[in-house]
Short mmCIF file of C-alpha atoms in Angstrom, two decimals:
data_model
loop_
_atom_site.label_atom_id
_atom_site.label_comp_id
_atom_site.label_asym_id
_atom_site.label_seq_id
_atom_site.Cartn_x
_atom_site.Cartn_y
_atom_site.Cartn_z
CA UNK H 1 0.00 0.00 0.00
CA UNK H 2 2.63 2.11 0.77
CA UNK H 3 4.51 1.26 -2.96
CA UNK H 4 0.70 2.83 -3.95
CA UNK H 5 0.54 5.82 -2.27
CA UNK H 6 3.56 6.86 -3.32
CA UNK H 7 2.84 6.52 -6.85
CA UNK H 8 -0.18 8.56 -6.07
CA UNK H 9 1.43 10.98 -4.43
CA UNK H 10 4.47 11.21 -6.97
CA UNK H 11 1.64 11.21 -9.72
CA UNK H 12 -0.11 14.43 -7.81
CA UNK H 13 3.46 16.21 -7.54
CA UNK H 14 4.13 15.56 -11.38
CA UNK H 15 0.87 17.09 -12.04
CA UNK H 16 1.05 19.88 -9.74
CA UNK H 17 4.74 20.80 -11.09
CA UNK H 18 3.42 20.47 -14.42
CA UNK H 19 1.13 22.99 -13.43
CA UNK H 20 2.98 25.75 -11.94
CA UNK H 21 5.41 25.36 -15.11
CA UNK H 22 2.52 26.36 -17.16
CA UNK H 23 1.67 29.12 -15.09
CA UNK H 24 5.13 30.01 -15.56
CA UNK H 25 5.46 30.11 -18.92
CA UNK H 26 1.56 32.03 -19.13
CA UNK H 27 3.31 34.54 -17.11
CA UNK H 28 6.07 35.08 -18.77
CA UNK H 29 3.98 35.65 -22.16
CA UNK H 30 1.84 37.70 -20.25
CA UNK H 31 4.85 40.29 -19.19
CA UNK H 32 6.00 40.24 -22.62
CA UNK H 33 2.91 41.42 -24.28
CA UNK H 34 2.90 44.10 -21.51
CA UNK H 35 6.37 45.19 -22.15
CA UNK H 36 5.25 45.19 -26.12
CA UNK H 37 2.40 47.61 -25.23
CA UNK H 38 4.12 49.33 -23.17
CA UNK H 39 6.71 50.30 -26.13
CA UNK H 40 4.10 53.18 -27.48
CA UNK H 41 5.56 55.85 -26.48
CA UNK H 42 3.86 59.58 -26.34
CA UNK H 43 5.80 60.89 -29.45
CA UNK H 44 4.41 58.14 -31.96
CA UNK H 45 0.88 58.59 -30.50
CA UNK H 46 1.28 62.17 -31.77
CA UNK H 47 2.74 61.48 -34.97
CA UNK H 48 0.03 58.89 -35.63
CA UNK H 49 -2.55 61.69 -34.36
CA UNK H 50 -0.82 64.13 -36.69
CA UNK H 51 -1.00 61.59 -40.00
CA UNK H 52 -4.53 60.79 -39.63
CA UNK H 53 -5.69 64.75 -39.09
CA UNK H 54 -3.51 64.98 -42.31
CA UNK H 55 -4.96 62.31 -44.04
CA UNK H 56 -8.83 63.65 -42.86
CA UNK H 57 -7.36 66.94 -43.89
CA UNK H 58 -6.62 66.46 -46.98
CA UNK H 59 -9.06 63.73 -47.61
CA UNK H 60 -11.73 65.90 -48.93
CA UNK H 61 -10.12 68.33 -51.38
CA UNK H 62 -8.05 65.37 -53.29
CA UNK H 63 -11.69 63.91 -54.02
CA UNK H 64 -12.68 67.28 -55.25
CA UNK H 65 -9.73 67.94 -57.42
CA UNK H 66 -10.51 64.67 -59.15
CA UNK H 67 -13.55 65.00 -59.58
CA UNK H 68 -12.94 68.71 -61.51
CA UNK H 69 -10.30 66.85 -63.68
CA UNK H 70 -13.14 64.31 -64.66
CA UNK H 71 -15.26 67.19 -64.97
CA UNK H 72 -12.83 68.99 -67.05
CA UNK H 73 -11.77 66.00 -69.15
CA UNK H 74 -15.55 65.54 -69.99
CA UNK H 75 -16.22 69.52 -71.22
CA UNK H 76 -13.18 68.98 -73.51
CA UNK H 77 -14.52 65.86 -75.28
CA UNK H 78 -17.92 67.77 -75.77
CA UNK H 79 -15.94 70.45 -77.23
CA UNK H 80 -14.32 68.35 -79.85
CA UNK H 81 -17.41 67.00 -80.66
CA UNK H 82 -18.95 70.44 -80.98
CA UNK H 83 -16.23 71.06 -83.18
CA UNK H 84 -16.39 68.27 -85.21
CA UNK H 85 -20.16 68.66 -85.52
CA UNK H 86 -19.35 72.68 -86.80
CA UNK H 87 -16.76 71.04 -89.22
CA UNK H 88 -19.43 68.54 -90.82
CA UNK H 89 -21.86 71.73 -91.23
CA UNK H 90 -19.76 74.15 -92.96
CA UNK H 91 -19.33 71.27 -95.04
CA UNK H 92 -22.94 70.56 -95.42
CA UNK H 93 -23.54 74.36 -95.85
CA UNK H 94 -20.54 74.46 -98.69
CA UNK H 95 -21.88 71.17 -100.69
CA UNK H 96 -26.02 73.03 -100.55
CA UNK H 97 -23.71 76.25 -102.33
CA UNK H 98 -23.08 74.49 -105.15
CA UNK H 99 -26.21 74.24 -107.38
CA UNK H 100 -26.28 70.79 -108.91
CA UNK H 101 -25.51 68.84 -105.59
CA UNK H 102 -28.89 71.09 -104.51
CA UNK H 103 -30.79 69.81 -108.03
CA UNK H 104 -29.79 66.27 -106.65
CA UNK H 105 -30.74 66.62 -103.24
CA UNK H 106 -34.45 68.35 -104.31
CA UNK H 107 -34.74 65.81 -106.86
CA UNK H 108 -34.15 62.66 -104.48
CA UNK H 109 -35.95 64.34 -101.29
CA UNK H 110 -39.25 66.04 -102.91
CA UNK H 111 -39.17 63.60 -106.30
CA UNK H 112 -39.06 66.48 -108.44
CA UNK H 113 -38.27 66.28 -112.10
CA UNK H 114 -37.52 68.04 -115.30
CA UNK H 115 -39.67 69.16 -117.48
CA UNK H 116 -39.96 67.06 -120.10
CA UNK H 117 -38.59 63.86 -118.18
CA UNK H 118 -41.32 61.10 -116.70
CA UNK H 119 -41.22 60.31 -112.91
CA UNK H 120 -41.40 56.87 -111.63
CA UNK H 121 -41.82 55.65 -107.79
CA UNK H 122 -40.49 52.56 -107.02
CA UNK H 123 -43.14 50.28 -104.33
CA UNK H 124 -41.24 48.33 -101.86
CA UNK H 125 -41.90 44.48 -102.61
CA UNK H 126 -42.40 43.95 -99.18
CA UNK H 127 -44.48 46.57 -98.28
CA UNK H 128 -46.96 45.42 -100.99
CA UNK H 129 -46.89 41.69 -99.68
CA UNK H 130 -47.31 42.88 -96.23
CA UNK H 131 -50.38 45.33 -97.30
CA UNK H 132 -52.16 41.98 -98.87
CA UNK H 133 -51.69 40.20 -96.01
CA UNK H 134 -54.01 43.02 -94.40
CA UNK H 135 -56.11 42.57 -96.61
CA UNK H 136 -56.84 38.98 -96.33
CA UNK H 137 -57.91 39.80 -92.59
CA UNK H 138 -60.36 42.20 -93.50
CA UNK H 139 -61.77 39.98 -95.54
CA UNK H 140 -62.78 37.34 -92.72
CA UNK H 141 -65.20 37.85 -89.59
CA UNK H 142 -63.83 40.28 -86.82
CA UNK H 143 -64.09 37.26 -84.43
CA UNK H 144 -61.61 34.91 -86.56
CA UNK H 145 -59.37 37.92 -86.71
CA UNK H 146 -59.46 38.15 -82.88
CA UNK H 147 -59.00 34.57 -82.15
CA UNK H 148 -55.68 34.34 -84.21
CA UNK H 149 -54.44 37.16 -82.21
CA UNK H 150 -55.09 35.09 -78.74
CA UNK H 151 -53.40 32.10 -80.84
CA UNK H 152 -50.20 34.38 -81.81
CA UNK H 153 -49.86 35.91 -78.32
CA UNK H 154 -50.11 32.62 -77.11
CA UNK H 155 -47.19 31.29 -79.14
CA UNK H 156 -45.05 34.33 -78.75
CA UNK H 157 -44.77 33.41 -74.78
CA UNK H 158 -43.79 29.89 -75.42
#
């Protein structure tokens, strides 16, 4: 019994050594974190006081001076185009000067012709096929008509 409570009792120590080797070490890592806090000193608190009131300082007019340059880079690329759009109408304004691009341009726009020349208008194919197609609707009962339009929205949301 006695062989037994020894080994108990040496068992207990081990433990309780164990223990106040941990503490130990927590301690120690405990006065070192303390003696890294502790390394702040007044004169960097300042400095990192002045360099954010800088930084706060300073914050607000940078965003204003880039958002004039934006400003001012946009105003410069309207004024090209306004330029370029004053190039293309002298242009315009030169070409309507000279007298047989205007006989062109009135005969084209208004269809005008010469006397003594015929004038012919030109249908669009498609127009004409879509303008029968019309037609072959008017020709049935307004009900048929408005049943193929429930069938064709129908189909359009599949």
């Amino acid at each position: 019994m006695a062989v037994k409570d020894r080994d108990r009792f040496s068992t207990a120590t081990r433990i309780r050594v164990l223990g106040e080797q941990t503490a130990a070490r927590v301690y120690r890592s405990q006065t070192k974190r303390q003696a890294r806090r502790s390394r702040l000193t007044g004169r960097a608190a300042l400095l990192a006081l002045v360099m954010c009131s800088l930084i706060v300082a300073l914050a607000y007019p940078m965003r204003e001076y880039v958002s004039q340059r934006a400003e001012v880079d946009d105003l410069q690329r309207e004024q090209r185009q306004a330029r370029q759009r004053v190039e293309r109408l002298r242009d315009q304004k030169a070409r309507w000067q000279d007298d047989a691009y205007a006989e062109q341009q009135i005969r084209k726009r208004l269809h005008y012709v010469m006397p003594g020349e015929t004038g012919f208008i030109v249908v669009d194919p498609h127009a004409a096929r879509q303008s029968r197609a019309d037609l072959g609707a008017a020709d049935r009962p307004w009900y048929s008509n408005v049943w193929d339009g429930v069938d064709k929205a129908d189909a359009s949301d599949q």
